[in-house]
Amino acid sequence: MEITPYYDKQMTCIHCQKKFNTTKIRKSTVKVVTTDSDFHPIYKGVNPLYYNVFVCEHCGLAFTEDFSTYFAPGTREALQSRICNHWQPHSFDGERTHNQAIQSYQLAIICGEIKKEKNVLLAGLALRTAWLYREQGKTDWEIRFLESARDKYVESYLQGDYQGLGMGELKILYLIGELSRKLGDIDMATRYFSRVLEKQRTSNETRIVQMTKEIWQEMREKKEKDIG
């Protein structure tokens, strides 16, 4: 008997405390074919990115496992007035379409901003939204969310709020550089890639350093070609 990649998990909403079901993907069924330069995984078969965001069917809060259970003063009331009071109860449980996945991420970004989640978390949501638009070939929307992700990663780096969330210093520097390059901001890309290379001796993130060196070489060759 073939094992289905999907399974149901019962969640408790961190806002309204009500229980709801969400669909998850069995890790054993996930197959990554390749990865883009901004860490976008290309999957064969089911895409687990579709199911990262939990959407409470009762109040409309969209959140991930990385969201804090803490609500800063005033944020519960802001969520209630801006999200919950306008929510028509419906479930995101079951197999999601591409558009439903995008909706869940966009709602999570809004909820995360209202809730004052860390910049690094909001950047990750924006980056994943950009990936989903890339898969649809919607370049304008992809660029819009890549820019949002890049700017949030810059804020996160300047404030240091990426620490302790599985994001090392070299990785965030690399991402700012690579997203800037994708956006055509070569000056900013060069600045941040330079910082990665400056710190390579004190880091054990060899993969990031190697990826940076390869992109650096590409950029140098392109510049020489353009001048020539």
mmCIF file with all atom_site columns, C-alpha atoms in Angstrom:
data_model
loop_
_atom_site.group_PDB
_atom_site.id
_atom_site.type_symbol
_atom_site.label_atom_id
_atom_site.label_alt_id
_atom_site.label_comp_id
_atom_site.label_asym_id
_atom_site.label_entity_id
_atom_site.label_seq_id
_atom_site.pdbx_PDB_ins_code
_atom_site.Cartn_x
_atom_site.Cartn_y
_atom_site.Cartn_z
_atom_site.occupancy
_atom_site.B_iso_or_equiv
_atom_site.pdbx_formal_charge
_atom_site.auth_seq_id
_atom_site.auth_comp_id
_atom_site.auth_asym_id
_atom_site.auth_atom_id
_atom_site.pdbx_PDB_model_num
ATOM 1   C CA . MET A 1 1   ? 0.000   0.000  0.000   1.00 0.00 ? 1   MET A CA 1
ATOM 2   C CA . GLU A 1 2   ? 1.383   3.385  -1.009  1.00 0.00 ? 2   GLU A CA 1
ATOM 3   C CA . ILE A 1 3   ? 1.816   5.854  1.861   1.00 0.00 ? 3   ILE A CA 1
ATOM 4   C CA . THR A 1 4   ? 0.147   9.204  1.239   1.00 0.00 ? 4   THR A CA 1
ATOM 5   C CA . PRO A 1 5   ? 2.494   12.190 1.685   1.00 0.00 ? 5   PRO A CA 1
ATOM 6   C CA . TYR A 1 6   ? -0.212  14.072 3.594   1.00 0.00 ? 6   TYR A CA 1
ATOM 7   C CA . TYR A 1 7   ? -1.272  13.777 7.208   1.00 0.00 ? 7   TYR A CA 1
ATOM 8   C CA . ASP A 1 8   ? -3.494  15.869 9.481   1.00 0.00 ? 8   ASP A CA 1
ATOM 9   C CA . LYS A 1 9   ? -2.200  17.631 12.556  1.00 0.00 ? 9   LYS A CA 1
ATOM 10  C CA . GLN A 1 10  ? -4.366  19.309 15.171  1.00 0.00 ? 10  GLN A CA 1
ATOM 11  C CA . MET A 1 11  ? -3.212  22.804 16.066  1.00 0.00 ? 11  MET A CA 1
ATOM 12  C CA . THR A 1 12  ? -4.189  25.267 18.770  1.00 0.00 ? 12  THR A CA 1
ATOM 13  C CA . CYS A 1 13  ? -4.389  28.841 17.537  1.00 0.00 ? 13  CYS A CA 1
ATOM 14  C CA . ILE A 1 14  ? -1.940  31.072 19.405  1.00 0.00 ? 14  ILE A CA 1
ATOM 15  C CA . HIS A 1 15  ? -4.452  33.934 19.218  1.00 0.00 ? 15  HIS A CA 1
ATOM 16  C CA . CYS A 1 16  ? -7.981  32.597 19.832  1.00 0.00 ? 16  CYS A CA 1
ATOM 17  C CA . GLN A 1 17  ? -6.844  29.315 21.473  1.00 0.00 ? 17  GLN A CA 1
ATOM 18  C CA . LYS A 1 18  ? -9.327  27.286 19.436  1.00 0.00 ? 18  LYS A CA 1
ATOM 19  C CA . LYS A 1 19  ? -8.302  23.999 17.843  1.00 0.00 ? 19  LYS A CA 1
ATOM 20  C CA . PHE A 1 20  ? -8.179  23.387 14.082  1.00 0.00 ? 20  PHE A CA 1
ATOM 21  C CA . ASN A 1 21  ? -6.731  20.825 11.671  1.00 0.00 ? 21  ASN A CA 1
ATOM 22  C CA . THR A 1 22  ? -3.902  21.555 9.277   1.00 0.00 ? 22  THR A CA 1
ATOM 23  C CA . THR A 1 23  ? -2.293  19.374 6.626   1.00 0.00 ? 23  THR A CA 1
ATOM 24  C CA . LYS A 1 24  ? 1.392   18.478 6.899   1.00 0.00 ? 24  LYS A CA 1
ATOM 25  C CA . ILE A 1 25  ? 3.783   16.557 4.642   1.00 0.00 ? 25  ILE A CA 1
ATOM 26  C CA . ARG A 1 26  ? 5.682   13.438 5.687   1.00 0.00 ? 26  ARG A CA 1
ATOM 27  C CA . LYS A 1 27  ? 9.395   14.234 5.501   1.00 0.00 ? 27  LYS A CA 1
ATOM 28  C CA . SER A 1 28  ? 10.113  10.793 4.042   1.00 0.00 ? 28  SER A CA 1
ATOM 29  C CA . THR A 1 29  ? 8.108   11.715 0.918   1.00 0.00 ? 29  THR A CA 1
ATOM 30  C CA . VAL A 1 30  ? 9.932   15.010 0.232   1.00 0.00 ? 30  VAL A CA 1
ATOM 31  C CA . LYS A 1 31  ? 12.375  14.873 -2.704  1.00 0.00 ? 31  LYS A CA 1
ATOM 32  C CA . VAL A 1 32  ? 14.577  17.875 -3.533  1.00 0.00 ? 32  VAL A CA 1
ATOM 33  C CA . VAL A 1 33  ? 15.862  17.825 -7.131  1.00 0.00 ? 33  VAL A CA 1
ATOM 34  C CA . THR A 1 34  ? 18.008  20.952 -7.002  1.00 0.00 ? 34  THR A CA 1
ATOM 35  C CA . THR A 1 35  ? 18.277  24.295 -5.200  1.00 0.00 ? 35  THR A CA 1
ATOM 36  C CA . ASP A 1 36  ? 18.408  27.841 -6.609  1.00 0.00 ? 36  ASP A CA 1
ATOM 37  C CA . SER A 1 37  ? 21.119  30.296 -5.580  1.00 0.00 ? 37  SER A CA 1
ATOM 38  C CA . ASP A 1 38  ? 18.741  31.908 -3.037  1.00 0.00 ? 38  ASP A CA 1
ATOM 39  C CA . PHE A 1 39  ? 18.056  28.474 -1.433  1.00 0.00 ? 39  PHE A CA 1
ATOM 40  C CA . HIS A 1 40  ? 14.747  27.909 -3.247  1.00 0.00 ? 40  HIS A CA 1
ATOM 41  C CA . PRO A 1 41  ? 14.355  24.120 -3.261  1.00 0.00 ? 41  PRO A CA 1
ATOM 42  C CA . ILE A 1 42  ? 12.955  22.535 -6.424  1.00 0.00 ? 42  ILE A CA 1
ATOM 43  C CA . TYR A 1 43  ? 10.888  19.525 -5.380  1.00 0.00 ? 43  TYR A CA 1
ATOM 44  C CA . LYS A 1 44  ? 9.877   16.426 -7.283  1.00 0.00 ? 44  LYS A CA 1
ATOM 45  C CA . GLY A 1 45  ? 6.243   15.661 -6.537  1.00 0.00 ? 45  GLY A CA 1
ATOM 46  C CA . VAL A 1 46  ? 4.592   17.234 -3.511  1.00 0.00 ? 46  VAL A CA 1
ATOM 47  C CA . ASN A 1 47  ? 5.808   20.698 -2.475  1.00 0.00 ? 47  ASN A CA 1
ATOM 48  C CA . PRO A 1 48  ? 6.042   21.050 1.329   1.00 0.00 ? 48  PRO A CA 1
ATOM 49  C CA . LEU A 1 49  ? 6.346   24.851 0.989   1.00 0.00 ? 49  LEU A CA 1
ATOM 50  C CA . TYR A 1 50  ? 2.581   24.890 0.447   1.00 0.00 ? 50  TYR A CA 1
ATOM 51  C CA . TYR A 1 51  ? 1.986   23.707 4.028   1.00 0.00 ? 51  TYR A CA 1
ATOM 52  C CA . ASN A 1 52  ? 4.427   25.742 6.148   1.00 0.00 ? 52  ASN A CA 1
ATOM 53  C CA . VAL A 1 53  ? 1.777   28.272 7.179   1.00 0.00 ? 53  VAL A CA 1
ATOM 54  C CA . PHE A 1 54  ? -1.059  27.348 9.544   1.00 0.00 ? 54  PHE A CA 1
ATOM 55  C CA . VAL A 1 55  ? -4.305  29.281 9.060   1.00 0.00 ? 55  VAL A CA 1
ATOM 56  C CA . CYS A 1 56  ? -6.794  29.254 11.932  1.00 0.00 ? 56  CYS A CA 1
ATOM 57  C CA . GLU A 1 57  ? -10.202 28.616 10.400  1.00 0.00 ? 57  GLU A CA 1
ATOM 58  C CA . HIS A 1 58  ? -11.921 30.341 13.337  1.00 0.00 ? 58  HIS A CA 1
ATOM 59  C CA . CYS A 1 59  ? -10.166 33.722 13.600  1.00 0.00 ? 59  CYS A CA 1
ATOM 60  C CA . GLY A 1 60  ? -8.009  33.937 10.457  1.00 0.00 ? 60  GLY A CA 1
ATOM 61  C CA . LEU A 1 61  ? -4.613  34.163 12.144  1.00 0.00 ? 61  LEU A CA 1
ATOM 62  C CA . ALA A 1 62  ? -1.916  32.789 9.833   1.00 0.00 ? 62  ALA A CA 1
ATOM 63  C CA . PHE A 1 63  ? 1.298   31.720 11.574  1.00 0.00 ? 63  PHE A CA 1
ATOM 64  C CA . THR A 1 64  ? 4.206   29.277 11.403  1.00 0.00 ? 64  THR A CA 1
ATOM 65  C CA . GLU A 1 65  ? 6.103   27.202 13.949  1.00 0.00 ? 65  GLU A CA 1
ATOM 66  C CA . ASP A 1 66  ? 8.584   30.089 14.273  1.00 0.00 ? 66  ASP A CA 1
ATOM 67  C CA . PHE A 1 67  ? 5.974   32.630 15.440  1.00 0.00 ? 67  PHE A CA 1
ATOM 68  C CA . SER A 1 68  ? 6.293   33.658 19.074  1.00 0.00 ? 68  SER A CA 1
ATOM 69  C CA . THR A 1 69  ? 3.431   32.856 21.421  1.00 0.00 ? 69  THR A CA 1
ATOM 70  C CA . TYR A 1 70  ? 4.061   36.260 23.038  1.00 0.00 ? 70  TYR A CA 1
ATOM 71  C CA . PHE A 1 71  ? 1.796   39.141 22.040  1.00 0.00 ? 71  PHE A CA 1
ATOM 72  C CA . ALA A 1 72  ? 3.185   42.632 22.590  1.00 0.00 ? 72  ALA A CA 1
ATOM 73  C CA . PRO A 1 73  ? 0.755   45.113 24.194  1.00 0.00 ? 73  PRO A CA 1
ATOM 74  C CA . GLY A 1 74  ? -1.902  46.193 21.694  1.00 0.00 ? 74  GLY A CA 1
ATOM 75  C CA . THR A 1 75  ? -1.133  43.515 19.101  1.00 0.00 ? 75  THR A CA 1
ATOM 76  C CA . ARG A 1 76  ? -4.042  41.218 20.034  1.00 0.00 ? 76  ARG A CA 1
ATOM 77  C CA . GLU A 1 77  ? -6.458  44.115 19.657  1.00 0.00 ? 77  GLU A CA 1
ATOM 78  C CA . ALA A 1 78  ? -4.861  45.129 16.328  1.00 0.00 ? 78  ALA A CA 1
ATOM 79  C CA . LEU A 1 79  ? -5.156  41.559 14.997  1.00 0.00 ? 79  LEU A CA 1
ATOM 80  C CA . GLN A 1 80  ? -8.770  41.409 16.132  1.00 0.00 ? 80  GLN A CA 1
ATOM 81  C CA . SER A 1 81  ? -9.734  44.629 14.353  1.00 0.00 ? 81  SER A CA 1
ATOM 82  C CA . ARG A 1 82  ? -7.662  44.171 11.185  1.00 0.00 ? 82  ARG A CA 1
ATOM 83  C CA . ILE A 1 83  ? -7.946  40.410 10.606  1.00 0.00 ? 83  ILE A CA 1
ATOM 84  C CA . CYS A 1 84  ? -10.402 38.537 12.826  1.00 0.00 ? 84  CYS A CA 1
ATOM 85  C CA . ASN A 1 85  ? -13.346 40.931 12.565  1.00 0.00 ? 85  ASN A CA 1
ATOM 86  C CA . HIS A 1 86  ? -13.266 40.608 8.746   1.00 0.00 ? 86  HIS A CA 1
ATOM 87  C CA . TRP A 1 87  ? -12.622 36.846 8.610   1.00 0.00 ? 87  TRP A CA 1
ATOM 88  C CA . GLN A 1 88  ? -15.227 34.578 7.043   1.00 0.00 ? 88  GLN A CA 1
ATOM 89  C CA . PRO A 1 89  ? -14.549 31.239 8.777   1.00 0.00 ? 89  PRO A CA 1
ATOM 90  C CA . HIS A 1 90  ? -13.133 28.691 6.335   1.00 0.00 ? 90  HIS A CA 1
ATOM 91  C CA . SER A 1 91  ? -10.480 25.979 6.447   1.00 0.00 ? 91  SER A CA 1
ATOM 92  C CA . PHE A 1 92  ? -7.119  25.694 4.709   1.00 0.00 ? 92  PHE A CA 1
ATOM 93  C CA . ASP A 1 93  ? -6.988  22.018 5.688   1.00 0.00 ? 93  ASP A CA 1
ATOM 94  C CA . GLY A 1 94  ? -6.433  19.424 2.947   1.00 0.00 ? 94  GLY A CA 1
ATOM 95  C CA . GLU A 1 95  ? -4.425  19.548 -0.259  1.00 0.00 ? 95  GLU A CA 1
ATOM 96  C CA . ARG A 1 96  ? -3.607  23.179 -1.128  1.00 0.00 ? 96  ARG A CA 1
ATOM 97  C CA . THR A 1 97  ? -3.447  24.763 -4.558  1.00 0.00 ? 97  THR A CA 1
ATOM 98  C CA . HIS A 1 98  ? -0.565  27.034 -5.546  1.00 0.00 ? 98  HIS A CA 1
ATOM 99  C CA . ASN A 1 99  ? -2.776  30.094 -5.068  1.00 0.00 ? 99  ASN A CA 1
ATOM 100 C CA . GLN A 1 100 ? -3.950  28.939 -1.624  1.00 0.00 ? 100 GLN A CA 1
ATOM 101 C CA . ALA A 1 101 ? -0.301  28.527 -0.607  1.00 0.00 ? 101 ALA A CA 1
ATOM 102 C CA . ILE A 1 102 ? 0.464   32.087 -1.736  1.00 0.00 ? 102 ILE A CA 1
ATOM 103 C CA . GLN A 1 103 ? -2.625  33.380 0.117   1.00 0.00 ? 103 GLN A CA 1
ATOM 104 C CA . SER A 1 104 ? -1.468  31.664 3.317   1.00 0.00 ? 104 SER A CA 1
ATOM 105 C CA . TYR A 1 105 ? 1.982   33.286 3.120   1.00 0.00 ? 105 TYR A CA 1
ATOM 106 C CA . GLN A 1 106 ? 0.621   36.745 2.350   1.00 0.00 ? 106 GLN A CA 1
ATOM 107 C CA . LEU A 1 107 ? -1.781  36.463 5.283   1.00 0.00 ? 107 LEU A CA 1
ATOM 108 C CA . ALA A 1 108 ? 1.078   35.287 7.527   1.00 0.00 ? 108 ALA A CA 1
ATOM 109 C CA . ILE A 1 109 ? 3.168   38.313 6.506   1.00 0.00 ? 109 ILE A CA 1
ATOM 110 C CA . ILE A 1 110 ? 0.327   40.687 7.435   1.00 0.00 ? 110 ILE A CA 1
ATOM 111 C CA . CYS A 1 111 ? -0.295  38.870 10.742  1.00 0.00 ? 111 CYS A CA 1
ATOM 112 C CA . GLY A 1 112 ? 3.427   38.792 11.487  1.00 0.00 ? 112 GLY A CA 1
ATOM 113 C CA . GLU A 1 113 ? 3.762   42.525 10.874  1.00 0.00 ? 113 GLU A CA 1
ATOM 114 C CA . ILE A 1 114 ? 0.755   43.334 13.082  1.00 0.00 ? 114 ILE A CA 1
ATOM 115 C CA . LYS A 1 115 ? 2.096   40.981 15.759  1.00 0.00 ? 115 LYS A CA 1
ATOM 116 C CA . LYS A 1 116 ? 5.575   42.587 15.535  1.00 0.00 ? 116 LYS A CA 1
ATOM 117 C CA . GLU A 1 117 ? 7.423   39.353 14.750  1.00 0.00 ? 117 GLU A CA 1
ATOM 118 C CA . LYS A 1 118 ? 11.177  39.511 14.088  1.00 0.00 ? 118 LYS A CA 1
ATOM 119 C CA . ASN A 1 119 ? 12.408  40.903 10.777  1.00 0.00 ? 119 ASN A CA 1
ATOM 120 C CA . VAL A 1 120 ? 14.219  37.654 9.958   1.00 0.00 ? 120 VAL A CA 1
ATOM 121 C CA . LEU A 1 121 ? 10.939  35.722 10.202  1.00 0.00 ? 121 LEU A CA 1
ATOM 122 C CA . LEU A 1 122 ? 9.069   38.236 8.014   1.00 0.00 ? 122 LEU A CA 1
ATOM 123 C CA . ALA A 1 123 ? 11.958  38.129 5.503   1.00 0.00 ? 123 ALA A CA 1
ATOM 124 C CA . GLY A 1 124 ? 11.689  34.345 5.297   1.00 0.00 ? 124 GLY A CA 1
ATOM 125 C CA . LEU A 1 125 ? 7.948   34.531 4.624   1.00 0.00 ? 125 LEU A CA 1
ATOM 126 C CA . ALA A 1 126 ? 8.486   37.130 1.874   1.00 0.00 ? 126 ALA A CA 1
ATOM 127 C CA . LEU A 1 127 ? 11.262  35.038 0.309   1.00 0.00 ? 127 LEU A CA 1
ATOM 128 C CA . ARG A 1 128 ? 9.091   31.921 0.215   1.00 0.00 ? 128 ARG A CA 1
ATOM 129 C CA . THR A 1 129 ? 6.260   33.941 -1.339  1.00 0.00 ? 129 THR A CA 1
ATOM 130 C CA . ALA A 1 130 ? 8.704   35.099 -4.030  1.00 0.00 ? 130 ALA A CA 1
ATOM 131 C CA . TRP A 1 131 ? 9.674   31.460 -4.676  1.00 0.00 ? 131 TRP A CA 1
ATOM 132 C CA . LEU A 1 132 ? 6.016   30.494 -5.168  1.00 0.00 ? 132 LEU A CA 1
ATOM 133 C CA . TYR A 1 133 ? 5.547   33.330 -7.666  1.00 0.00 ? 133 TYR A CA 1
ATOM 134 C CA . ARG A 1 134 ? 8.753   32.206 -9.418  1.00 0.00 ? 134 ARG A CA 1
ATOM 135 C CA . GLU A 1 135 ? 7.241   28.747 -9.817  1.00 0.00 ? 135 GLU A CA 1
ATOM 136 C CA . GLN A 1 136 ? 4.226   30.398 -11.483 1.00 0.00 ? 136 GLN A CA 1
ATOM 137 C CA . GLY A 1 137 ? 6.448   32.492 -13.752 1.00 0.00 ? 137 GLY A CA 1
ATOM 138 C CA . LYS A 1 138 ? 5.002   35.729 -12.325 1.00 0.00 ? 138 LYS A CA 1
ATOM 139 C CA . THR A 1 139 ? 8.236   37.749 -12.407 1.00 0.00 ? 139 THR A CA 1
ATOM 140 C CA . ASP A 1 140 ? 6.790   41.121 -11.340 1.00 0.00 ? 140 ASP A CA 1
ATOM 141 C CA . TRP A 1 141 ? 5.330   39.618 -8.171  1.00 0.00 ? 141 TRP A CA 1
ATOM 142 C CA . GLU A 1 142 ? 8.476   37.590 -7.537  1.00 0.00 ? 142 GLU A CA 1
ATOM 143 C CA . ILE A 1 143 ? 10.610  40.754 -7.688  1.00 0.00 ? 143 ILE A CA 1
ATOM 144 C CA . ARG A 1 144 ? 8.221   42.603 -5.378  1.00 0.00 ? 144 ARG A CA 1
ATOM 145 C CA . PHE A 1 145 ? 8.591   39.943 -2.674  1.00 0.00 ? 145 PHE A CA 1
ATOM 146 C CA . LEU A 1 146 ? 12.340  39.458 -3.251  1.00 0.00 ? 146 LEU A CA 1
ATOM 147 C CA . GLU A 1 147 ? 12.749  43.180 -2.579  1.00 0.00 ? 147 GLU A CA 1
ATOM 148 C CA . SER A 1 148 ? 10.647  42.951 0.571   1.00 0.00 ? 148 SER A CA 1
ATOM 149 C CA . ALA A 1 149 ? 12.694  39.934 1.745   1.00 0.00 ? 149 ALA A CA 1
ATOM 150 C CA . ARG A 1 150 ? 16.012  41.686 1.027   1.00 0.00 ? 150 ARG A CA 1
ATOM 151 C CA . ASP A 1 151 ? 14.984  44.823 2.931   1.00 0.00 ? 151 ASP A CA 1
ATOM 152 C CA . LYS A 1 152 ? 13.760  42.787 5.933   1.00 0.00 ? 152 LYS A CA 1
ATOM 153 C CA . TYR A 1 153 ? 17.014  40.785 5.979   1.00 0.00 ? 153 TYR A CA 1
ATOM 154 C CA . VAL A 1 154 ? 18.964  44.069 6.030   1.00 0.00 ? 154 VAL A CA 1
ATOM 155 C CA . GLU A 1 155 ? 16.871  45.271 9.000   1.00 0.00 ? 155 GLU A CA 1
ATOM 156 C CA . SER A 1 156 ? 17.399  41.925 10.702  1.00 0.00 ? 156 SER A CA 1
ATOM 157 C CA . TYR A 1 157 ? 21.164  42.090 10.185  1.00 0.00 ? 157 TYR A CA 1
ATOM 158 C CA . LEU A 1 158 ? 21.407  45.666 11.466  1.00 0.00 ? 158 LEU A CA 1
ATOM 159 C CA . GLN A 1 159 ? 19.302  44.831 14.546  1.00 0.00 ? 159 GLN A CA 1
ATOM 160 C CA . GLY A 1 160 ? 20.824  41.376 15.094  1.00 0.00 ? 160 GLY A CA 1
ATOM 161 C CA . ASP A 1 161 ? 17.401  39.744 15.455  1.00 0.00 ? 161 ASP A CA 1
ATOM 162 C CA . TYR A 1 162 ? 18.434  36.798 13.238  1.00 0.00 ? 162 TYR A CA 1
ATOM 163 C CA . GLN A 1 163 ? 20.521  35.277 16.015  1.00 0.00 ? 163 GLN A CA 1
ATOM 164 C CA . GLY A 1 164 ? 19.081  32.162 17.622  1.00 0.00 ? 164 GLY A CA 1
ATOM 165 C CA . LEU A 1 165 ? 16.682  31.434 14.749  1.00 0.00 ? 165 LEU A CA 1
ATOM 166 C CA . GLY A 1 166 ? 18.909  29.073 12.768  1.00 0.00 ? 166 GLY A CA 1
ATOM 167 C CA . MET A 1 167 ? 20.324  31.866 10.612  1.00 0.00 ? 167 MET A CA 1
ATOM 168 C CA . GLY A 1 168 ? 24.076  32.431 10.867  1.00 0.00 ? 168 GLY A CA 1
ATOM 169 C CA . GLU A 1 169 ? 25.775  35.742 10.090  1.00 0.00 ? 169 GLU A CA 1
ATOM 170 C CA . LEU A 1 170 ? 27.339  34.497 6.843   1.00 0.00 ? 170 LEU A CA 1
ATOM 171 C CA . LYS A 1 171 ? 24.047  33.142 5.546   1.00 0.00 ? 171 LYS A CA 1
ATOM 172 C CA . ILE A 1 172 ? 22.173  36.401 6.086   1.00 0.00 ? 172 ILE A CA 1
ATOM 173 C CA . LEU A 1 173 ? 25.033  38.402 4.495   1.00 0.00 ? 173 LEU A CA 1
ATOM 174 C CA . TYR A 1 174 ? 25.006  36.014 1.529   1.00 0.00 ? 174 TYR A CA 1
ATOM 175 C CA . LEU A 1 175 ? 21.209  36.240 1.139   1.00 0.00 ? 175 LEU A CA 1
ATOM 176 C CA . ILE A 1 176 ? 21.270  40.053 1.176   1.00 0.00 ? 176 ILE A CA 1
ATOM 177 C CA . GLY A 1 177 ? 23.987  39.924 -1.481  1.00 0.00 ? 177 GLY A CA 1
ATOM 178 C CA . GLU A 1 178 ? 22.265  37.356 -3.687  1.00 0.00 ? 178 GLU A CA 1
ATOM 179 C CA . LEU A 1 179 ? 18.797  38.934 -3.462  1.00 0.00 ? 179 LEU A CA 1
ATOM 180 C CA . SER A 1 180 ? 20.380  42.303 -4.320  1.00 0.00 ? 180 SER A CA 1
ATOM 181 C CA . ARG A 1 181 ? 22.078  40.695 -7.335  1.00 0.00 ? 181 ARG A CA 1
ATOM 182 C CA . LYS A 1 182 ? 18.757  39.199 -8.492  1.00 0.00 ? 182 LYS A CA 1
ATOM 183 C CA . LEU A 1 183 ? 17.193  42.654 -8.134  1.00 0.00 ? 183 LEU A CA 1
ATOM 184 C CA . GLY A 1 184 ? 19.946  44.213 -10.259 1.00 0.00 ? 184 GLY A CA 1
ATOM 185 C CA . ASP A 1 185 ? 21.467  46.146 -7.331  1.00 0.00 ? 185 ASP A CA 1
ATOM 186 C CA . ILE A 1 186 ? 25.073  45.141 -8.096  1.00 0.00 ? 186 ILE A CA 1
ATOM 187 C CA . ASP A 1 187 ? 26.655  47.727 -5.771  1.00 0.00 ? 187 ASP A CA 1
ATOM 188 C CA . MET A 1 188 ? 24.773  46.378 -2.763  1.00 0.00 ? 188 MET A CA 1
ATOM 189 C CA . ALA A 1 189 ? 25.410  42.784 -3.849  1.00 0.00 ? 189 ALA A CA 1
ATOM 190 C CA . THR A 1 190 ? 29.146  43.496 -4.070  1.00 0.00 ? 190 THR A CA 1
ATOM 191 C CA . ARG A 1 191 ? 29.172  45.104 -0.608  1.00 0.00 ? 191 ARG A CA 1
ATOM 192 C CA . TYR A 1 192 ? 27.527  42.167 1.113   1.00 0.00 ? 192 TYR A CA 1
ATOM 193 C CA . PHE A 1 193 ? 29.390  39.447 -0.792  1.00 0.00 ? 193 PHE A CA 1
ATOM 194 C CA . SER A 1 194 ? 32.616  41.234 0.208   1.00 0.00 ? 194 SER A CA 1
ATOM 195 C CA . ARG A 1 195 ? 31.604  40.924 3.851   1.00 0.00 ? 195 ARG A CA 1
ATOM 196 C CA . VAL A 1 196 ? 31.100  37.169 3.441   1.00 0.00 ? 196 VAL A CA 1
ATOM 197 C CA . LEU A 1 197 ? 34.601  36.787 1.978   1.00 0.00 ? 197 LEU A CA 1
ATOM 198 C CA . GLU A 1 198 ? 36.095  38.993 4.705   1.00 0.00 ? 198 GLU A CA 1
ATOM 199 C CA . LYS A 1 199 ? 34.672  36.701 7.394   1.00 0.00 ? 199 LYS A CA 1
ATOM 200 C CA . GLN A 1 200 ? 35.412  33.345 5.721   1.00 0.00 ? 200 GLN A CA 1
ATOM 201 C CA . ARG A 1 201 ? 38.438  32.552 7.893   1.00 0.00 ? 201 ARG A CA 1
ATOM 202 C CA . THR A 1 202 ? 36.438  32.800 11.104  1.00 0.00 ? 202 THR A CA 1
ATOM 203 C CA . SER A 1 203 ? 33.464  30.788 9.828   1.00 0.00 ? 203 SER A CA 1
ATOM 204 C CA . ASN A 1 204 ? 32.786  27.104 9.309   1.00 0.00 ? 204 ASN A CA 1
ATOM 205 C CA . GLU A 1 205 ? 30.001  27.764 6.763   1.00 0.00 ? 205 GLU A CA 1
ATOM 206 C CA . THR A 1 206 ? 32.099  26.486 3.858   1.00 0.00 ? 206 THR A CA 1
ATOM 207 C CA . ARG A 1 207 ? 29.128  25.995 1.523   1.00 0.00 ? 207 ARG A CA 1
ATOM 208 C CA . ILE A 1 208 ? 28.116  29.662 1.824   1.00 0.00 ? 208 ILE A CA 1
ATOM 209 C CA . VAL A 1 209 ? 31.710  30.771 1.207   1.00 0.00 ? 209 VAL A CA 1
ATOM 210 C CA . GLN A 1 210 ? 31.991  28.527 -1.866  1.00 0.00 ? 210 GLN A CA 1
ATOM 211 C CA . MET A 1 211 ? 28.673  29.764 -3.301  1.00 0.00 ? 211 MET A CA 1
ATOM 212 C CA . THR A 1 212 ? 29.811  33.366 -2.753  1.00 0.00 ? 212 THR A CA 1
ATOM 213 C CA . LYS A 1 213 ? 33.134  32.754 -4.526  1.00 0.00 ? 213 LYS A CA 1
ATOM 214 C CA . GLU A 1 214 ? 31.357  31.208 -7.524  1.00 0.00 ? 214 GLU A CA 1
ATOM 215 C CA . ILE A 1 215 ? 28.913  34.128 -7.811  1.00 0.00 ? 215 ILE A CA 1
ATOM 216 C CA . TRP A 1 216 ? 31.768  36.615 -7.288  1.00 0.00 ? 216 TRP A CA 1
ATOM 217 C CA . GLN A 1 217 ? 33.584  35.024 -10.243 1.00 0.00 ? 217 GLN A CA 1
ATOM 218 C CA . GLU A 1 218 ? 30.420  35.176 -12.357 1.00 0.00 ? 218 GLU A CA 1
ATOM 219 C CA . MET A 1 219 ? 29.977  38.853 -11.532 1.00 0.00 ? 219 MET A CA 1
ATOM 220 C CA . ARG A 1 220 ? 33.619  39.605 -12.358 1.00 0.00 ? 220 ARG A CA 1
ATOM 221 C CA . GLU A 1 221 ? 33.398  37.820 -15.709 1.00 0.00 ? 221 GLU A CA 1
ATOM 222 C CA . LYS A 1 222 ? 30.154  39.617 -16.579 1.00 0.00 ? 222 LYS A CA 1
ATOM 223 C CA . LYS A 1 223 ? 31.705  42.980 -15.690 1.00 0.00 ? 223 LYS A CA 1
ATOM 224 C CA . GLU A 1 224 ? 34.758  42.285 -17.859 1.00 0.00 ? 224 GLU A CA 1
ATOM 225 C CA . LYS A 1 225 ? 32.506  41.179 -20.719 1.00 0.00 ? 225 LYS A CA 1
ATOM 226 C CA . ASP A 1 226 ? 30.348  44.326 -20.403 1.00 0.00 ? 226 ASP A CA 1
ATOM 227 C CA . ILE A 1 227 ? 33.466  46.562 -20.391 1.00 0.00 ? 227 ILE A CA 1
ATOM 228 C CA . GLY A 1 228 ? 35.016  44.654 -23.282 1.00 0.00 ? 228 GLY A CA 1
#
